[in-house]
Amino acid sequence: MKLPPLVQAFVLHFGEMGSRWGINRTVGQIYALLYVSPDPLNAEQIVEALGVSRSNVSMGLKELQAWNLAIPKHIPDDRRDHFTTPDDVWQILRTLAEERKKREVDPTLSVLRELLMQTPGSVEERHAQQRMAEMHGLIEQLTTWYDDVKKLETERLASLLALGARVTRLLEAKDKVVGLVRGRPGKEG
Amino acid sequence: MKLPPLVQAFVLHFGEMGSRWGINRTVGQIYALLYVSPDPLNAEQIVEALGVSRSNVSMGLKELQAWNLAIPKHIPDDRRDHFTTPDDVWQILRTLAEERKKREVDPTLSVLRELLMQTPGSVEERHAQQRMAEMHGLIEQLTTWYDDVKKLETERLASLLALGARVTRLLEAKDKVVGLVRGRPGKEG
DNA sequence: CCGACATTTCAGGAATTTCTGAAATATCGG
DNA sequence: CCGATATTTCAGAAATTCCTGAAATGTCGG
């Protein structure tokens, strides 16, 4: 691997973190490399930069494309595929959230739904089902919120983030004034 | 593994998902089992329920404790350690977020900070640093928001979630009325 | 259809992670 | 301190995941 020191450090870090993020080292490194690269790179350039096999790069790029984290960019008069990462970091965040939800949350949600349909055959199963219902409720609430928030444009999302928890205070104030929660007064004393 | 069908299905699912969550099968299964169990379980009971080795359970429990996802419960007149999961699913969510942040985000944040301190030695490094700065900015904003929000009690967090993206509309309305953003008028036309 | 080049597939070896059984350590009542 | 019981450690076996090189497949201009 022959890369400017700064880039190399970044790439190596992403490789190491890979396992914690549920991707493998090469995939992490390829992503990092594409992310900081000023121009789209082709597979051969990645091979040279990272010192891994051509086939490994091919598989890594395929996985990154499945994650929508590497996008092919055609370079005129060049038959080889070139790749970049989406350049807007907010878009990357959305993509990441979407894909992780799809892979890590949705399957569990559907299993929970299925199990909650069944009739418990014992006290233990009855209790287990109650716990599953709690988990299901939480996940459903989170995903509903997520589906809702992901539609926001970057600018609004950003300003919402910037507001942080202060948002509650604002809402409470507003609650009192406008009677937002359908006539009920504010909750806190 | 001899478990009521409902429980078994749940446990097996968590085992399978384990790899996607970055934990191993046994750890996932132990967690699932404890989660749906009406009473705290000791290591031997887990061994019997899951059909894995005693030592594996020991290691699994240790890891879950490191994640604060298994908590020891002392049973009177019994020398053996018994374990449960925290019962409030919201608390579990917080714990999970906290631990994942610590393991998956913080190291990257500190690497980024370090690399951003260095002086770039070429145009490529200059560009790479700019990209890193973008990533750093995003992560920092997210963690600031997270630090802020995690202090909210469950009830407020829940009602904030329930509000979802509608929160922006409320804020815009309020913005216009109260002049929240320090005298600036609302942004959209 | 051919030849040149680009990419993908895939069997099997390498590396890593997980799991086990045996031994070591810890903790308790007496 | 002893014996009984509970837990942890850890070396190596088992399982899984990752990576490579070779072969197959795809794609283009001519």
mmCIF file of C-alpha atoms in Angstrom, chain A residues 4-7 9-10 13-14 17 20-21 31 35-38 85-87 89-90 92-93 100 103-105 107-108 111-112 115 118-120 122 124-125 127-129 131-132 134-135 138 141-142 145 148-149 152 155-156 158-168 170-174 180 187-188, chain B residues 4-7 9-10 13-14 17 20-21 31 35-38 85-87 89-90 92-93 100 103-105 107-108 111-112 115 118-120 122 124-125 127-129 131-132 134-135 138 141-142 145 148-149 152 155-156 158-168 170-174 180 187-188:
data_model
loop_
_atom_site.group_PDB
_atom_site.id
_atom_site.type_symbol
_atom_site.label_atom_id
_atom_site.label_comp_id
_atom_site.label_asym_id
_atom_site.label_seq_id
_atom_site.Cartn_x
_atom_site.Cartn_y
_atom_site.Cartn_z
ATOM 1 C CA PRO A 4 -0.042 9.639 1.148
ATOM 2 C CA PRO A 5 0.330 9.198 4.930
ATOM 3 C CA LEU A 6 -2.886 11.015 5.767
ATOM 4 C CA VAL A 7 -4.900 8.959 3.338
ATOM 5 C CA ALA A 9 -4.052 6.382 8.070
ATOM 6 C CA PHE A 10 -7.663 7.034 7.185
ATOM 7 C CA HIS A 13 -8.633 2.971 10.271
ATOM 8 C CA PHE A 14 -11.682 2.158 8.176
ATOM 9 C CA MET A 17 -13.219 -0.581 12.141
ATOM 10 C CA ARG A 20 -17.125 -3.572 14.272
ATOM 11 C CA TRP A 21 -19.346 -2.185 11.564
ATOM 12 C CA TYR A 31 -14.854 2.822 0.814
ATOM 13 C CA TYR A 35 -14.359 8.698 -0.107
ATOM 14 C CA VAL A 36 -11.211 10.810 0.054
ATOM 15 C CA SER A 37 -10.221 10.405 -3.555
ATOM 16 C CA PRO A 38 -10.607 13.575 -5.658
ATOM 17 C CA THR A 85 -18.854 7.551 -3.098
ATOM 18 C CA PRO A 86 -21.883 9.832 -2.908
ATOM 19 C CA ASP A 87 -20.352 13.194 -2.059
ATOM 20 C CA VAL A 89 -22.265 13.258 3.707
ATOM 21 C CA TRP A 90 -25.899 13.697 4.705
ATOM 22 C CA ILE A 92 -24.427 8.960 2.934
ATOM 23 C CA LEU A 93 -25.946 9.020 6.386
ATOM 24 C CA ARG A 100 -28.869 -0.914 8.152
ATOM 25 C CA ARG A 103 -30.703 -5.600 7.159
ATOM 26 C CA GLU A 104 -30.687 -5.315 10.925
ATOM 27 C CA VAL A 105 -34.144 -4.227 11.960
ATOM 28 C CA PRO A 107 -36.120 -9.014 9.701
ATOM 29 C CA THR A 108 -36.560 -8.869 13.455
ATOM 30 C CA VAL A 111 -40.242 -12.314 13.060
ATOM 31 C CA LEU A 112 -41.775 -10.540 16.037
ATOM 32 C CA LEU A 115 -44.565 -14.794 16.751
ATOM 33 C CA GLN A 118 -49.395 -17.295 17.544
ATOM 34 C CA THR A 119 -51.413 -18.469 20.497
ATOM 35 C CA PRO A 120 -49.263 -19.049 23.572
ATOM 36 C CA SER A 122 -48.204 -21.977 28.414
ATOM 37 C CA GLU A 124 -43.972 -19.014 29.906
ATOM 38 C CA GLU A 125 -44.995 -18.439 26.330
ATOM 39 C CA HIS A 127 -44.940 -13.957 29.292
ATOM 40 C CA ALA A 128 -42.460 -14.259 26.439
ATOM 41 C CA GLN A 129 -45.055 -12.909 24.085
ATOM 42 C CA ARG A 131 -41.968 -9.120 26.237
ATOM 43 C CA MET A 132 -41.891 -9.539 22.491
ATOM 44 C CA GLU A 134 -42.887 -4.550 24.165
ATOM 45 C CA MET A 135 -39.940 -4.932 21.868
ATOM 46 C CA LEU A 138 -40.571 0.065 20.535
ATOM 47 C CA GLN A 141 -42.361 3.416 17.029
ATOM 48 C CA LEU A 142 -38.741 3.961 16.071
ATOM 49 C CA TRP A 145 -40.372 8.017 13.415
ATOM 50 C CA ASP A 148 -41.174 10.226 8.941
ATOM 51 C CA VAL A 149 -37.879 11.991 9.487
ATOM 52 C CA LEU A 152 -36.958 15.831 5.510
ATOM 53 C CA GLU A 155 -31.376 21.594 5.605
ATOM 54 C CA ARG A 156 -34.340 20.950 7.863
ATOM 55 C CA ALA A 158 -29.736 19.743 10.077
ATOM 56 C CA SER A 159 -31.564 22.519 11.845
ATOM 57 C CA LEU A 160 -33.621 20.004 13.766
ATOM 58 C CA LEU A 161 -30.436 18.309 14.849
ATOM 59 C CA ALA A 162 -28.895 21.610 15.808
ATOM 60 C CA LEU A 163 -31.830 22.225 18.048
ATOM 61 C CA GLY A 164 -31.333 18.978 19.910
ATOM 62 C CA ALA A 165 -33.244 18.390 23.090
ATOM 63 C CA ARG A 166 -34.152 22.035 23.359
ATOM 64 C CA VAL A 167 -36.914 21.101 21.012
ATOM 65 C CA THR A 168 -38.904 19.693 23.923
ATOM 66 C CA LEU A 170 -40.070 24.772 22.773
ATOM 67 C CA LEU A 171 -42.832 22.306 22.320
ATOM 68 C CA GLU A 172 -43.881 22.537 25.917
ATOM 69 C CA ALA A 173 -44.033 26.279 25.675
ATOM 70 C CA LYS A 174 -46.026 26.071 22.506
ATOM 71 C CA LEU A 180 -51.545 21.754 20.752
ATOM 72 C CA LYS A 187 -48.128 18.056 31.633
ATOM 73 C CA GLU A 188 -45.358 19.296 33.876
ATOM 74 C CA PRO B 4 -41.234 -23.659 24.257
ATOM 75 C CA PRO B 5 -41.601 -23.187 20.480
ATOM 76 C CA LEU B 6 -42.285 -19.467 20.728
ATOM 77 C CA VAL B 7 -39.252 -18.870 22.870
ATOM 78 C CA ALA B 9 -38.019 -19.254 17.579
ATOM 79 C CA PHE B 10 -37.168 -15.943 19.228
ATOM 80 C CA HIS B 13 -33.639 -15.547 15.445
ATOM 81 C CA PHE B 14 -31.443 -13.537 17.759
ATOM 82 C CA MET B 17 -29.071 -11.992 13.577
ATOM 83 C CA ARG B 20 -25.346 -8.778 11.518
ATOM 84 C CA TRP B 21 -25.408 -7.036 14.870
ATOM 85 C CA TYR B 31 -29.633 -12.235 25.507
ATOM 86 C CA TYR B 35 -35.053 -11.113 27.749
ATOM 87 C CA VAL B 36 -38.135 -13.306 27.548
ATOM 88 C CA SER B 37 -37.501 -15.262 30.724
ATOM 89 C CA PRO B 38 -39.900 -14.441 33.579
ATOM 90 C CA THR B 85 -31.878 -8.080 31.101
ATOM 91 C CA PRO B 86 -32.939 -4.566 32.023
ATOM 92 C CA ASP B 87 -36.713 -4.722 31.747
ATOM 93 C CA VAL B 89 -37.076 -1.492 26.637
ATOM 94 C CA TRP B 90 -36.358 2.210 26.435
ATOM 95 C CA ILE B 92 -32.227 -1.038 26.699
ATOM 96 C CA LEU B 93 -32.351 1.233 23.688
ATOM 97 C CA ARG B 100 -22.508 1.277 20.026
ATOM 98 C CA ARG B 103 -17.361 1.266 20.105
ATOM 99 C CA GLU B 104 -18.301 2.263 16.592
ATOM 100 C CA VAL B 105 -18.237 6.038 16.477
ATOM 101 C CA PRO B 107 -12.748 5.828 17.788
ATOM 102 C CA THR B 108 -13.384 7.221 14.331
ATOM 103 C CA VAL B 111 -8.837 9.439 14.493
ATOM 104 C CA LEU B 112 -10.446 12.130 12.373
ATOM 105 C CA LEU B 115 -5.669 13.556 11.100
ATOM 106 C CA GLN B 118 -1.803 17.419 10.566
ATOM 107 C CA THR B 119 -0.525 19.638 7.808
ATOM 108 C CA PRO B 120 -1.284 18.280 4.356
ATOM 109 C CA SER B 122 0.164 17.594 -1.196
ATOM 110 C CA GLU B 124 -4.316 15.006 -2.586
ATOM 111 C CA GLU B 125 -3.844 15.244 1.142
ATOM 112 C CA HIS B 127 -8.490 17.286 -0.566
ATOM 113 C CA ALA B 128 -8.613 14.205 1.645
ATOM 114 C CA GLN B 129 -8.520 16.429 4.680
ATOM 115 C CA ARG B 131 -13.469 15.290 3.027
ATOM 116 C CA MET B 132 -12.454 14.161 6.481
ATOM 117 C CA GLU B 134 -16.971 17.028 6.311
ATOM 118 C CA MET B 135 -17.269 13.637 7.891
ATOM 119 C CA LEU B 138 -21.389 15.418 10.525
ATOM 120 C CA GLN B 141 -23.218 17.209 15.020
ATOM 121 C CA LEU B 142 -24.840 13.832 15.433
ATOM 122 C CA TRP B 145 -27.518 15.921 19.262
ATOM 123 C CA ASP B 148 -28.464 16.236 24.204
ATOM 124 C CA VAL B 149 -31.359 13.918 23.559
ATOM 125 C CA LEU B 152 -34.526 13.257 28.131
ATOM 126 C CA GLU B 155 -41.799 9.938 28.490
ATOM 127 C CA ARG B 156 -40.558 13.023 26.696
ATOM 128 C CA ALA B 158 -41.487 8.964 23.500
ATOM 129 C CA SER B 159 -43.691 11.949 22.831
ATOM 130 C CA LEU B 160 -40.968 13.524 20.729
ATOM 131 C CA LEU B 161 -40.754 10.344 18.717
ATOM 132 C CA ALA B 162 -44.511 10.208 18.372
ATOM 133 C CA LEU B 163 -44.413 13.658 16.886
ATOM 134 C CA GLY B 164 -41.930 12.624 14.223
ATOM 135 C CA ALA B 165 -41.271 14.979 11.374
ATOM 136 C CA ARG B 166 -44.358 16.986 12.186
ATOM 137 C CA VAL B 167 -42.079 18.669 14.660
ATOM 138 C CA THR B 168 -40.603 20.768 11.871
ATOM 139 C CA LEU B 170 -44.645 23.114 14.429
ATOM 140 C CA LEU B 171 -41.297 24.792 14.689
ATOM 141 C CA GLU B 172 -41.812 26.694 11.500
ATOM 142 C CA ALA B 173 -45.142 27.934 12.705
ATOM 143 C CA LYS B 174 -43.665 28.920 16.009
ATOM 144 C CA LEU B 180 -37.386 32.180 17.444
ATOM 145 C CA LYS B 187 -36.939 30.723 5.657
ATOM 146 C CA GLU B 188 -39.390 29.199 3.243
#
